[in-house]
Coordinates of C-alpha atoms and ligand atoms in Angstrom, one line a residue:
M1225 CA 53.7 -7.3 -65.1
G1226 CA 51.4 -6.6 -62.4
K1227 CA 50.0 -2.8 -62.1
I1228 CA 49.8 -2.5 -58.3
N1229 CA 52.4 -0.6 -56.6
L1230 CA 52.9 -0.5 -52.8
L1231 CA 53.2 3.2 -51.8
D1232 CA 56.3 4.3 -50.0
I1233 CA 55.7 5.6 -46.6
E1234 CA 56.4 9.3 -47.4
T1235 CA 53.6 9.3 -50.3
V1236 CA 51.1 7.6 -47.8
N1237 CA 52.1 10.6 -45.3
K1238 CA 51.7 13.4 -47.9
I1239 CA 48.1 11.6 -48.8
A1240 CA 47.1 11.5 -45.5
A1241 CA 48.1 15.0 -44.9
G1242 CA 45.8 16.1 -47.5
E1243 CA 42.8 14.8 -45.0
V1244 CA 44.2 16.7 -41.9
V1245 CA 45.9 19.8 -43.5
E1246 CA 43.6 21.0 -46.2
R1247 CA 44.8 24.6 -45.6
P1248 CA 46.9 26.7 -43.3
A1249 CA 44.0 27.1 -41.1
S1250 CA 43.7 23.7 -40.6
A1251 CA 47.4 23.6 -39.4
I1252 CA 46.9 26.5 -37.1
K1253 CA 44.0 24.8 -35.9
E1254 CA 45.7 21.5 -35.0
L1255 CA 48.6 23.4 -33.6
I1256 CA 46.4 25.2 -31.4
E1257 CA 44.5 22.3 -30.0
N1258 CA 47.7 20.5 -29.2
A1259 CA 48.8 23.7 -27.1
I1260 CA 45.4 23.4 -25.5
D1261 CA 46.0 19.6 -24.8
A1262 CA 49.3 20.6 -23.4
G1263 CA 47.5 22.8 -20.8
A1264 CA 48.8 25.9 -22.0
T1265 CA 47.3 29.3 -20.6
K1266 CA 48.9 31.4 -22.9
I1267 CA 49.0 30.8 -26.8
T1268 CA 50.5 33.4 -29.3
V1269 CA 49.8 32.7 -33.1
E1270 CA 51.8 34.5 -35.7
I1271 CA 51.6 34.2 -39.6
K1272 CA 52.7 35.7 -42.8
N1273 CA 51.1 35.5 -46.1
G1274 CA 48.0 34.1 -44.9
G1275 CA 50.3 31.2 -43.0
I1276 CA 51.5 29.8 -46.4
S1277 CA 55.2 30.7 -46.1
Y1278 CA 55.1 31.2 -42.3
M1279 CA 53.0 30.2 -39.3
R1280 CA 54.2 29.9 -35.7
V1281 CA 52.5 28.8 -32.8
T1282 CA 53.9 29.4 -29.2
D1283 CA 52.6 28.1 -25.9
N1284 CA 53.5 27.9 -22.6
G1285 CA 52.1 24.0 -21.9
S1286 CA 53.8 21.0 -21.0
G1287 CA 56.5 20.8 -23.5
I1288 CA 57.7 17.6 -25.1
A1289 CA 60.4 15.8 -23.5
S1290 CA 63.7 15.5 -25.9
D1291 CA 63.6 11.7 -26.1
D1292 CA 59.7 11.9 -27.3
I1293 CA 60.2 14.4 -29.8
E1294 CA 60.8 12.1 -32.6
K1295 CA 57.8 10.1 -31.9
A1296 CA 55.6 13.2 -31.8
F1297 CA 56.2 13.4 -35.5
L1298 CA 55.6 9.8 -36.4
P1299 CA 52.0 9.0 -37.8
H1300 CA 49.5 7.7 -35.4
S1301 CA 51.8 8.5 -32.4
T1302 CA 50.0 10.2 -29.8
S1303 CA 50.5 10.5 -25.9
K1304 CA 46.7 10.9 -25.5
I1305 CA 45.4 7.5 -25.8
K1306 CA 46.6 4.0 -25.6
S1307 CA 43.7 2.1 -26.9
I1308 CA 40.2 2.9 -28.2
D1309 CA 38.7 2.5 -24.8
D1310 CA 40.3 5.5 -23.6
L1311 CA 38.2 7.7 -25.8
Q1312 CA 35.5 7.2 -23.2
S1313 CA 37.4 8.9 -20.8
L1314 CA 39.0 11.4 -23.1
Y1315 CA 39.1 15.3 -22.5
T1316 CA 41.9 16.2 -25.1
M1317 CA 41.2 17.8 -28.6
G1318 CA 43.4 15.5 -30.1
F1319 CA 43.9 11.8 -30.1
R1320 CA 44.5 10.3 -33.7
G1321 CA 48.5 11.1 -33.4
E1322 CA 48.2 12.5 -37.0
A1323 CA 48.6 16.2 -37.1
L1324 CA 52.4 16.8 -36.6
A1325 CA 53.2 13.9 -38.7
S1326 CA 51.0 15.3 -41.5
I1327 CA 51.9 19.0 -41.4
A1328 CA 55.6 18.1 -41.1
S1329 CA 55.4 15.9 -44.2
V1330 CA 54.2 18.7 -46.3
S1331 CA 56.5 21.6 -45.1
N1332 CA 59.8 22.5 -43.3
V1333 CA 59.2 22.5 -39.4
S1334 CA 61.1 23.6 -36.6
I1335 CA 60.4 23.0 -33.1
I1336 CA 61.8 24.3 -30.0
T1337 CA 60.3 22.6 -26.6
K1338 CA 61.1 21.9 -23.3
T1339 CA 59.2 20.2 -20.2
K1340 CA 59.5 21.9 -16.6
D1341 CA 61.5 18.7 -15.7
E1342 CA 64.2 19.2 -18.1
M1343 CA 67.2 21.6 -17.7
Y1344 CA 67.6 22.3 -21.4
G1345 CA 65.2 22.5 -24.2
T1346 CA 65.5 20.5 -27.7
A1347 CA 65.6 22.2 -31.0
M1348 CA 64.8 20.1 -33.8
N1349 CA 64.3 20.7 -37.8
L1350 CA 62.5 18.7 -40.1
E1351 CA 62.0 18.9 -43.8
G1352 CA 59.4 17.3 -45.7
G1353 CA 58.9 15.2 -42.5
K1354 CA 62.6 14.3 -42.4
I1355 CA 64.6 15.2 -39.4
V1356 CA 67.5 17.3 -40.5
S1357 CA 68.8 18.4 -37.0
K1358 CA 68.3 18.3 -33.3
Q1359 CA 70.0 19.9 -30.6
E1360 CA 70.1 20.9 -27.0
T1361 CA 69.1 24.4 -26.5
G1362 CA 68.3 27.1 -23.7
C1363 CA 64.4 28.0 -23.9
P1364 CA 61.5 28.8 -21.9
D1365 CA 59.2 25.8 -20.5
G1366 CA 56.6 25.2 -23.3
T1367 CA 56.5 24.7 -27.1
T1368 CA 57.3 26.8 -30.1
I1369 CA 56.4 25.3 -33.5
T1370 CA 57.5 27.1 -36.8
V1371 CA 56.0 25.9 -40.2
N1372 CA 57.9 27.3 -43.1
N1373 CA 56.3 26.9 -47.0
L1374 CA 53.4 24.9 -46.4
F1375 CA 52.7 22.5 -49.3
Y1376 CA 56.1 23.1 -51.1
N1377 CA 56.2 19.5 -52.1
T1378 CA 52.7 19.0 -53.1
P1379 CA 52.1 21.7 -55.8
A1380 CA 48.7 20.5 -56.4
R1381 CA 47.6 21.6 -53.0
L1382 CA 49.7 24.7 -53.2
N1383 CA 47.7 25.9 -56.3
F1384 CA 44.3 25.1 -54.6
L1385 CA 44.9 27.6 -52.1
K1386 CA 43.2 30.9 -52.2
R1387 CA 44.6 34.5 -52.2
D1388 CA 46.8 35.2 -49.0
A1389 CA 44.2 37.5 -47.5
T1390 CA 41.5 34.6 -47.8
E1391 CA 43.7 32.3 -46.1
A1392 CA 44.4 34.8 -43.1
S1393 CA 40.6 35.0 -42.9
H1394 CA 40.1 31.7 -42.4
I1395 CA 42.8 31.4 -39.9
S1396 CA 41.1 34.6 -38.1
E1397 CA 38.1 32.2 -37.7
V1398 CA 39.7 29.3 -36.4
V1399 CA 41.5 31.6 -33.7
S1400 CA 38.2 33.4 -33.1
R1401 CA 36.5 30.1 -32.0
M1402 CA 39.5 29.1 -30.1
I1403 CA 39.2 32.2 -28.2
I1404 CA 35.5 31.9 -27.3
G1405 CA 35.7 28.2 -26.9
N1406 CA 38.5 28.6 -24.1
P1407 CA 37.9 31.7 -22.2
S1408 CA 40.5 30.6 -19.6
I1409 CA 43.4 30.6 -22.3
S1410 CA 44.8 34.0 -23.3
I1411 CA 45.3 33.9 -27.1
R1412 CA 47.1 36.3 -29.4
Y1413 CA 46.9 36.5 -32.9
I1414 CA 49.5 38.4 -35.0
S1415 CA 49.0 38.6 -38.9
S1416 CA 51.9 40.1 -40.8
G1417 CA 53.2 42.0 -37.7
R1418 CA 49.9 43.3 -36.8
E1419 CA 47.9 42.3 -33.8
V1420 CA 44.6 41.1 -34.9
L1421 CA 43.0 39.4 -31.7
F1422 CA 43.7 39.3 -28.1
S1423 CA 41.8 37.8 -25.3
P1424 CA 42.6 38.2 -21.6
G1425 CA 42.0 34.6 -20.7
N1426 CA 40.7 35.5 -17.4
G1427 CA 37.9 32.9 -17.4
N1428 CA 35.0 35.4 -18.1
L1429 CA 32.9 34.3 -21.4
K1430 CA 31.7 38.1 -22.1
D1431 CA 35.4 39.3 -22.2
A1432 CA 36.5 36.2 -24.4
Y1433 CA 33.5 37.0 -26.8
A1434 CA 34.2 40.8 -26.4
S1435 CA 37.8 40.1 -27.7
V1436 CA 36.5 38.7 -30.9
Y1437 CA 33.0 40.9 -31.6
G1438 CA 33.6 44.0 -29.6
R1439 CA 32.6 44.9 -26.1
E1440 CA 29.0 46.1 -27.2
L1441 CA 27.9 43.1 -28.6
A1442 CA 29.4 40.6 -26.2
Y1443 CA 27.8 42.7 -23.2
S1444 CA 24.4 43.1 -24.8
C1445 CA 23.9 39.2 -24.7
A1446 CA 22.6 37.3 -21.9
E1447 CA 24.7 34.7 -20.0
I1448 CA 23.8 31.2 -20.3
N1449 CA 24.8 29.3 -17.3
Y1450 CA 22.5 25.8 -16.5
N1451 CA 22.9 22.4 -15.3
Y1452 CA 20.7 19.5 -16.6
N1453 CA 21.2 16.1 -15.6
G1454 CA 25.0 16.2 -15.5
I1455 CA 24.8 18.4 -18.7
K1456 CA 26.7 21.8 -18.1
V1457 CA 25.5 24.6 -20.6
T1458 CA 27.3 27.9 -20.8
G1459 CA 27.6 30.5 -22.9
L1460 CA 25.9 33.9 -24.4
A1461 CA 22.6 34.2 -26.0
G1462 CA 21.7 37.2 -28.0
L1463 CA 18.5 39.0 -27.0
P1464 CA 15.5 38.7 -29.7
F1465 CA 16.3 41.9 -31.1
S1466 CA 19.9 41.6 -32.0
A1467 CA 19.0 38.6 -34.2
R1468 CA 20.7 38.5 -37.6
A1469 CA 19.8 37.4 -41.1
N1470 CA 22.0 34.2 -40.9
R1471 CA 23.7 31.8 -38.5
N1472 CA 27.1 33.7 -38.8
M1473 CA 27.1 34.6 -35.3
Q1474 CA 26.5 31.1 -33.7
D1475 CA 29.2 28.9 -32.4
F1476 CA 28.8 25.8 -30.5
F1477 CA 31.5 23.9 -28.5
V1478 CA 31.4 20.6 -26.9
N1479 CA 34.0 20.1 -24.1
G1480 CA 35.8 23.2 -25.6
R1481 CA 35.9 22.2 -29.0
W1482 CA 34.3 23.6 -32.0
V1483 CA 31.6 21.4 -33.5
R1484 CA 28.4 21.5 -35.7
S1485 CA 25.5 20.0 -34.2
K1486 CA 21.9 20.1 -35.4
T1487 CA 20.5 19.1 -32.0
I1488 CA 22.1 22.1 -30.5
T1489 CA 21.3 24.6 -33.3
H1490 CA 17.6 23.4 -33.2
A1491 CA 17.2 23.5 -29.4
G1492 CA 19.2 27.0 -29.0
E1493 CA 16.9 28.5 -31.6
Q1494 CA 13.6 26.8 -30.5
A1495 CA 14.4 28.7 -27.7
Y1496 CA 13.5 31.8 -29.3
R1497 CA 10.7 30.7 -31.1
T1498 CA 7.8 32.9 -31.2
M1499 CA 10.2 35.8 -30.2
L1500 CA 12.1 36.0 -33.9
M1501 CA 10.7 36.9 -37.3
V1502 CA 10.9 34.3 -39.8
G1503 CA 14.5 34.2 -41.5
K1504 CA 16.0 35.9 -38.1
F1505 CA 18.8 33.9 -36.3
P1506 CA 19.8 34.4 -32.8
I1507 CA 23.3 35.2 -31.8
L1508 CA 24.4 32.1 -29.9
F1509 CA 27.6 30.8 -28.4
I1510 CA 27.1 27.7 -26.7
N1511 CA 29.3 25.5 -24.7
V1512 CA 28.2 22.1 -23.6
Q1513 CA 30.1 20.3 -21.2
L1514 CA 29.5 16.7 -20.2
T1515 CA 31.4 13.4 -19.9
P1516 CA 33.2 12.4 -22.8
G1517 CA 31.7 9.0 -22.9
K1518 CA 28.3 10.5 -24.2
T1519 CA 29.5 12.1 -27.2
D1520 CA 30.9 10.6 -30.3
V1521 CA 33.9 12.6 -31.8
N1522 CA 35.0 10.1 -34.0
V1523 CA 32.8 10.2 -36.5
H1524 CA 34.1 13.0 -38.9
P1525 CA 37.6 13.0 -40.1
S1526 CA 38.0 16.9 -39.1
K1527 CA 36.2 16.1 -36.1
L1528 CA 33.5 18.7 -36.6
E1529 CA 30.2 17.0 -36.8
I1530 CA 29.3 15.7 -33.3
K1531 CA 26.8 12.9 -32.3
F1532 CA 25.8 12.4 -28.6
T1533 CA 24.6 9.2 -27.2
D1534 CA 21.5 10.9 -25.9
E1535 CA 20.5 13.8 -28.3
N1536 CA 17.3 14.2 -26.5
A1537 CA 18.9 15.2 -23.1
I1538 CA 21.2 17.4 -24.9
H1539 CA 18.2 19.1 -26.8
S1540 CA 16.3 19.7 -23.6
A1541 CA 19.6 20.9 -21.7
V1542 CA 20.2 23.4 -24.4
F1543 CA 16.8 24.5 -25.0
W1544 CA 16.3 25.4 -21.3
A1545 CA 19.5 26.9 -20.9
V1546 CA 19.1 29.2 -23.4
Q1547 CA 15.2 30.1 -22.6
N1548 CA 16.4 30.8 -19.2
A1549 CA 19.2 33.1 -20.0
I1550 CA 17.0 35.3 -22.4
L1551 CA 14.3 35.7 -19.8
N1552 CA 16.4 36.2 -17.0
S1553 CA 18.6 39.2 -19.0
E1554 CA 18.9 42.8 -17.9
K1555 CA 15.9 43.8 -15.9
I1556 CA 16.1 47.4 -16.6
K1557 CA 17.4 48.9 -19.8
D1558 CA 19.5 51.6 -19.3
V1559 CA 19.6 54.2 -22.0
D1560 CA 21.9 56.9 -20.1
A1561 CA 24.8 56.1 -22.6
P1562 CA 24.7 56.8 -26.4
P1563 CA 25.8 53.3 -28.3
K1564 CA 29.6 53.1 -28.1
K1565 CA 31.6 53.8 -31.1
T1566 CA 35.2 53.2 -30.1
E1567 CA 37.0 50.8 -32.0
E1568 CA 37.6 47.3 -30.5
K1569 CA 41.4 48.4 -30.0
S1570 CA 40.3 50.8 -27.5
D1571 CA 38.6 48.0 -25.6
F1572 CA 41.7 46.3 -25.2
N1573 CA 43.1 49.7 -23.6
V1574 CA 40.6 49.8 -21.1
K1575 CA 41.0 46.2 -20.3
S1576 CA 44.8 46.5 -19.9
T1577 CA 44.6 49.5 -17.7
L1578 CA 42.8 47.3 -15.1
K1579 CA 44.7 45.1 -12.9
K1580 CA 44.1 41.5 -13.5
E1581 CA 42.1 40.8 -10.4
E1582 CA 39.9 43.9 -10.7
Y1583 CA 39.1 42.8 -14.1
S1584 CA 38.1 39.2 -13.5
S1585 CA 35.8 39.6 -10.6
P1586 CA 33.4 42.3 -12.3
K1587 CA 31.5 42.8 -8.9
K1588 CA 34.2 44.7 -7.2
E1589 CA 34.1 48.3 -7.2
V1590 CA 35.8 49.7 -10.1
T1591 CA 37.3 53.2 -9.0
E1592 CA 37.7 56.2 -11.2
E1593 CA 41.3 56.0 -10.6
I1594 CA 42.0 52.6 -12.6
F1595 CA 41.1 54.4 -15.7
N1596 CA 43.5 56.6 -17.1
D1597 CA 42.7 60.2 -18.2
E1598 CA 42.8 59.5 -21.8
L1599 CA 40.1 57.0 -21.4
I1600 CA 37.8 59.1 -19.4
N1601 CA 34.9 59.6 -21.8
V1602 CA 31.3 59.5 -21.9
F1603 CA 31.0 56.0 -21.8
K1604 CA 33.0 55.2 -18.6
K1605 CA 30.1 55.0 -16.5
K1606 CA 28.9 52.6 -18.7
E1607 CA 31.7 50.3 -18.9
Q1608 CA 31.6 50.6 -15.0
K1609 CA 28.2 49.3 -15.1
E1610 CA 29.1 46.2 -17.4
F1611 CA 31.7 45.3 -15.1
E1612 CA 29.5 45.4 -11.9
Q1613 CA 26.6 43.7 -13.8
G1614 CA 28.8 41.0 -15.5
S1615 CA 28.0 38.2 -12.9
F1616 CA 24.6 39.1 -12.0
V1617 CA 22.9 36.0 -13.8
T1618 CA 23.7 33.1 -11.6
N1619 CA 22.6 34.6 -8.2
N1620 CA 18.9 34.5 -8.2
T1621 CA 16.5 31.4 -7.8
F1622 CA 14.3 32.4 -10.6
R1623 CA 15.9 29.8 -12.9
E1624 CA 15.0 26.7 -11.0
D1625 CA 11.5 27.4 -10.0
F1626 CA 10.2 29.1 -13.0
V1627 CA 11.2 26.3 -15.7
P1628 CA 8.2 24.3 -16.0
M1629 CA 10.5 21.5 -15.9
P1630 CA 8.7 17.9 -16.2
E1631 CA 9.9 17.2 -12.6
N1632 CA 7.7 20.0 -11.3
V1633 CA 4.6 18.4 -12.4
E1634 CA 4.3 16.3 -9.4
N1635 CA 5.2 19.1 -6.9
K1636 CA 2.3 21.4 -8.3
E1637 CA 0.5 21.5 -4.8
E1638 CA 3.9 22.5 -2.9
I1639 CA 4.5 25.2 -5.1
V1640 CA 3.5 28.3 -2.6
F1641 CA 2.9 31.7 -4.1
E1642 CA 5.6 34.2 -2.7
E1643 CA 3.9 37.4 -1.7
E1644 CA 4.9 40.3 -4.0
K1645 CA 7.6 42.5 -2.4
D1646 CA 6.2 45.9 -1.7
E1647 CA 9.2 47.8 -0.7
N1648 CA 7.4 51.2 -1.7
N1649 CA 10.9 52.4 -3.0
F1650 CA 9.0 54.3 -5.8
E1651 CA 6.6 57.0 -6.6
V1652 CA 4.3 56.5 -9.7
K1653 CA 4.2 60.0 -11.6
G1654 CA 1.5 59.1 -14.3
Q1655 CA 1.0 57.4 -17.5
I1656 CA 1.7 58.8 -21.0
F1657 CA 0.3 57.9 -24.3
D1658 CA -1.9 55.5 -22.4
T1659 CA 0.8 53.1 -22.8
Y1660 CA 4.0 53.9 -20.4
I1661 CA 4.0 54.4 -16.8
I1662 CA 6.3 57.0 -15.4
V1663 CA 8.2 56.3 -12.1
Q1664 CA 10.6 58.2 -10.1
K1665 CA 12.9 55.7 -8.1
D1666 CA 16.1 56.9 -6.2
D1667 CA 17.6 59.3 -8.8
K1668 CA 16.3 57.9 -11.9
M1669 CA 13.0 57.9 -14.1
L1670 CA 11.6 54.6 -15.2
L1671 CA 9.5 54.3 -18.2
I1672 CA 7.5 50.9 -17.8
D1673 CA 5.7 49.3 -20.8
Q1674 CA 2.2 48.4 -19.5
H1675 CA 1.5 45.6 -21.6
A1676 CA 4.9 44.0 -21.5
V1677 CA 4.9 43.8 -17.6
H1678 CA 1.8 42.7 -17.2
E1679 CA 2.2 39.8 -20.0
R1680 CA 5.1 38.6 -18.2
M1681 CA 3.2 38.6 -15.0
N1682 CA 0.6 36.9 -16.6
Y1683 CA 2.9 34.3 -18.1
N1684 CA 4.9 33.9 -15.0
K1685 CA 1.8 33.2 -13.1
I1686 CA 0.3 30.6 -15.5
V1687 CA 3.8 28.8 -15.5
K1688 CA 4.2 28.8 -11.5
N1689 CA 0.8 27.4 -11.4
L1690 CA 0.9 25.1 -14.3
S1691 CA -2.5 26.0 -14.9
V1692 CA -4.6 29.1 -16.2
N1693 CA -7.3 30.6 -14.2
S1694 CA -10.4 31.0 -15.9
Q1695 CA -13.9 32.3 -15.8
V1696 CA -17.3 31.1 -16.6
L1697 CA -18.9 33.7 -19.3
M1698 CA -22.4 34.7 -18.1
I1699 CA -23.5 34.3 -21.6
P1700 CA -21.8 31.7 -23.5
E1701 CA -20.1 33.0 -26.8
N1702 CA -21.1 31.3 -30.1
I1703 CA -18.1 31.5 -32.7
I1704 CA -18.1 30.5 -36.1
F1705 CA -15.0 28.5 -37.3
S1706 CA -14.0 27.2 -40.8
G1707 CA -14.7 23.2 -40.8
K1708 CA -10.7 22.7 -40.8
E1709 CA -10.2 25.1 -37.8
K1710 CA -13.0 23.6 -36.0
N1711 CA -11.7 19.9 -36.6
L1712 CA -8.0 21.1 -35.3
I1713 CA -9.7 22.7 -32.0
F1714 CA -11.6 19.8 -31.1
E1715 CA -8.9 17.2 -32.1
N1716 CA -7.0 19.1 -29.4
S1717 CA -9.6 20.0 -26.9
D1718 CA -7.6 19.1 -24.1
V1719 CA -4.9 21.6 -25.0
F1720 CA -7.5 24.3 -24.9
Y1721 CA -9.1 22.9 -21.8
D1722 CA -5.8 23.4 -20.0
M1723 CA -5.3 27.0 -21.1
G1724 CA -8.7 27.5 -19.6
F1725 CA -11.1 27.2 -22.4
E1726 CA -14.4 25.2 -21.9
I1727 CA -16.0 24.6 -25.6
E1728 CA -18.7 22.4 -27.1
D1729 CA -19.3 21.6 -30.5
F1730 CA -22.3 23.4 -31.8
G1731 CA -22.6 22.1 -35.6
T1732 CA -21.4 25.1 -37.7
S1733 CA -19.9 26.9 -34.4
V1734 CA -18.4 26.4 -31.4
I1735 CA -19.8 27.4 -28.0
V1736 CA -17.5 28.8 -25.6
R1737 CA -18.6 28.7 -21.9
R1738 CA -15.2 29.3 -20.2
I1739 CA -12.2 31.4 -21.1
P1740 CA -8.6 32.4 -19.5
D1741 CA -9.1 35.2 -17.0
N1742 CA -8.8 38.6 -18.5
I1743 CA -9.2 37.9 -22.1
D1744 CA -11.6 40.1 -23.9
V1745 CA -14.8 38.5 -25.3
G1746 CA -13.8 40.1 -28.7
D1747 CA -10.2 38.2 -28.3
I1748 CA -11.6 34.9 -27.8
K1749 CA -11.6 33.6 -31.5
N1750 CA -8.3 35.2 -32.4
T1751 CA -6.6 33.5 -29.3
M1752 CA -8.2 30.2 -30.0
L1753 CA -7.0 30.3 -33.5
E1754 CA -3.5 31.3 -32.5
I1755 CA -3.5 28.2 -30.1
S1756 CA -4.7 25.9 -32.8
D1757 CA -2.1 27.1 -35.0
I1758 CA 0.7 26.3 -32.5
V1759 CA -0.7 22.9 -32.2
S1760 CA -1.0 22.3 -35.8
Q1761 CA 2.6 23.2 -36.2
G1762 CA 3.6 20.3 -33.9
G1763 CA 6.7 19.4 -31.9
D1764 CA 7.5 18.7 -28.4
P1765 CA 4.3 18.8 -26.3
E1766 CA 5.9 20.7 -23.5
M1767 CA 7.0 23.4 -26.0
I1768 CA 3.4 23.4 -27.7
Y1769 CA 2.1 24.0 -24.1
D1770 CA 4.6 27.0 -23.7
K1771 CA 4.0 28.7 -26.6
A1772 CA 0.1 28.4 -25.7
R1773 CA 1.0 29.9 -22.3
F1774 CA 2.7 32.7 -24.0
T1775 CA -0.4 33.4 -26.4
V1776 CA -2.7 33.2 -23.4
A1777 CA -0.3 35.5 -21.2
C1778 CA -0.3 38.0 -24.1
K1779 CA -4.0 38.1 -24.8
S1780 CA -4.8 38.6 -21.4
A1781 CA -2.5 41.2 -20.5
I1782 CA -3.5 45.0 -20.5
K1783 CA -2.8 46.5 -24.0
A1784 CA -1.2 49.6 -25.1
N1785 CA -3.7 52.6 -25.8
H1786 CA -5.4 51.8 -22.4
K1787 CA -6.0 54.3 -19.6
L1788 CA -4.9 52.8 -16.1
S1789 CA -6.4 53.6 -12.6
E1790 CA -3.8 54.8 -10.0
T1791 CA -4.1 51.2 -8.7
E1792 CA -3.4 49.6 -11.8
M1793 CA -0.3 51.8 -12.2
Y1794 CA 0.8 51.2 -9.0
E1795 CA 0.6 47.5 -9.1
L1796 CA 2.0 47.2 -12.7
A1797 CA 5.3 49.4 -11.5
N1798 CA 5.5 47.3 -8.2
S1799 CA 6.0 44.3 -10.3
A1800 CA 8.2 45.6 -12.9
I1801 CA 10.5 47.0 -10.3
N1802 CA 10.3 44.4 -7.2
D1803 CA 9.5 41.3 -9.0
E1804 CA 12.9 39.4 -9.2
N1805 CA 11.0 37.2 -12.2
I1806 CA 10.3 40.0 -14.3
R1807 CA 13.1 40.8 -16.6
T1808 CA 11.7 41.1 -20.2
C1809 CA 8.2 40.4 -21.9
P1810 CA 8.0 37.1 -22.9
H1811 CA 9.0 37.8 -26.3
G1812 CA 12.4 39.1 -24.9
R1813 CA 11.7 43.0 -25.0
P1814 CA 12.6 45.1 -22.3
V1815 CA 10.0 45.8 -19.7
V1816 CA 11.8 48.8 -18.0
I1817 CA 13.8 51.7 -19.5
S1818 CA 15.8 53.9 -16.7
L1819 CA 17.1 57.5 -17.5
S1820 CA 19.4 58.7 -14.8
K1821 CA 19.0 62.2 -13.2
K1822 CA 22.5 62.7 -14.1
F1823 CA 21.7 61.6 -17.7
I1824 CA 18.8 64.2 -17.8
E1825 CA 20.9 67.0 -16.3
K1826 CA 23.6 66.6 -18.7
E1827 CA 21.1 66.4 -21.6
F1828 CA 19.9 69.9 -20.4
K1829 CA 23.2 71.1 -19.9
R1830 CA 23.0 71.6 -16.2
I1831 CA 26.2 69.5 -15.7
V1832 CA 28.8 68.6 -18.0
Ligands
ADP3354 P1 47.5 14.1 -31.1 O1 47.4 15.6 -30.8 O2 46.2 13.5 -31.9 O3 48.0 13.2 -29.9 P2 49.6 15.1 -32.7 O4 50.3 14.7 -34.1 O5 48.8 16.5 -33.0 O6 48.6 14.0 -32.4 O7 50.6 15.5 -31.7 C1 51.3 14.1 -31.2 C2 52.0 14.3 -29.8 O8 52.9 15.4 -29.8 C3 50.7 14.6 -29.1 O9 50.2 13.5 -28.4 C4 51.6 15.2 -27.7 O10 52.1 14.3 -26.9 C5 52.9 16.0 -28.5 N1 52.7 17.5 -28.6 C6 52.2 17.9 -29.9 N2 52.2 19.3 -29.8 C7 52.3 19.5 -28.4 C8 52.8 20.8 -27.5 N3 52.3 22.3 -28.5 N4 53.1 20.7 -26.4 C9 53.3 19.7 -25.8 N5 53.0 18.2 -26.5 C10 52.7 18.5 -28.0
MG3355 MG1 47.0 17.1 -32.1

């Protein structure tokens, strides 16, 4: 007798289910994705026992028509594609038509759903994938799917599950990603009767992020907003000093779908390159939006690993997007309010006391009355400021003309130097520790880091010019390098030339005839070694050049512990305050710190 059996359809489904539904969190992910695909703007996720005994996802999306419901639970049934060609224009999260069939085959499912065209909705119950009842019911538009006793008929899988708390934390992770990937959808997550997560769904990235990671973190990030050859990159980038010891705070999305991508990870981290210490990883949340034909989402069973048709274009888009965001971030660091210690919960309170319109347009004046009494605390002013600042990122022209995009190279001649604005809107009061300039401006005291501001000025100048100004040395310097160092320098003499050096091989040493402006003779060797170090690390030529510019900008900047003249102080302060293109030093550190008069008076207890 032969040994080969043909498996019955139920067994086939159960095996297939193992691929789609590995654990409760994967079922939740599929159910939320279906809700998003159905155009929902509000989704509620409820679970008990880590989702094993009970999970329910409610949405206000399109609903399923009564005569389609049975089909929705058949394997390979989908309303999203008809043939493989449709993948080219697919914007939905799902398309395999496997999820509902798989989930239903390993649990007891009940669905209540209604389209807006139907008078009544439909309620249907399934046990292990078999329909046990179906009837008309009164219900709102949208869909509620309840899954009871997941894996009740596949004991091996049930045994594989971890403690309830572990499964619940996997679900939290899935819901968190859904929230930050879909800031226009309000998502509520309730575990064992307790609200764990809630996002307002107002379309504001920072608010979506805040509902998962807290306001303080969300609002300390720089906003990414960038377009590059039809690739739109949005998201949030942590400033260099907030970098973490691992990549847990990095999430990448392509067209709203959470993905893994080496290209995005690498490009995002490259944007921080010299700004981070080894072993530190930036906080990064990046959403790449592009035409679906440009991605291949069909490569991995759980659809996480993504491939792009043009990985290089994505790399460049993400790199420039993140770099601009960091450089564009908050110009003046405000130290008025102490770090916020309130719990996330109270953040929600603040939000919920704001009317929706006020909340979603951060520029509008947020008046005192909007906050109720119990919330008036020391942080109020800060909150208000954050709301006002929430949308500052995109409204300047810095981004486009600052970036040394390859296209700009041709236009070199057309770049005109803008006269620095002198609004004379401040008074220089002096210098402290030979390092910081003190300025009074309006009702604020500003502290300016002389090195940081000058470094940024130099860097901007170099980038704008696409060349480094240099000076001929009256007496050429003769510098000794090791054989290896020397070889590296001469192999890359064009980089040195472009950075303003004129060098000549002199046997055992190097003769330096010309150096970048403002570099001390004593710094020449160091600067050259740093540049050859950058070159030897290799990589994209544009990035090598940019790193070299960082080095030259830094070395040619006025140092800390250096006494300044009145004129120097004035010029540095004027740039720090009035030059829109100066936000942080090229390493991402702040340039200006501000203390308000009110804050100072509060500290001296003149006012309360
Ligand atoms: P896929 O999402 O890959 O199409 P699923 O098995 O997840 O496959 O769902 C099958 C079909 O059921 C979907 O194509 C959609 O038409 C319908 N559907 C599932 N969930 C919902 C929902 N929450 N709202 C509206 N329609 C839904
Ligand atoms: Mg689906």
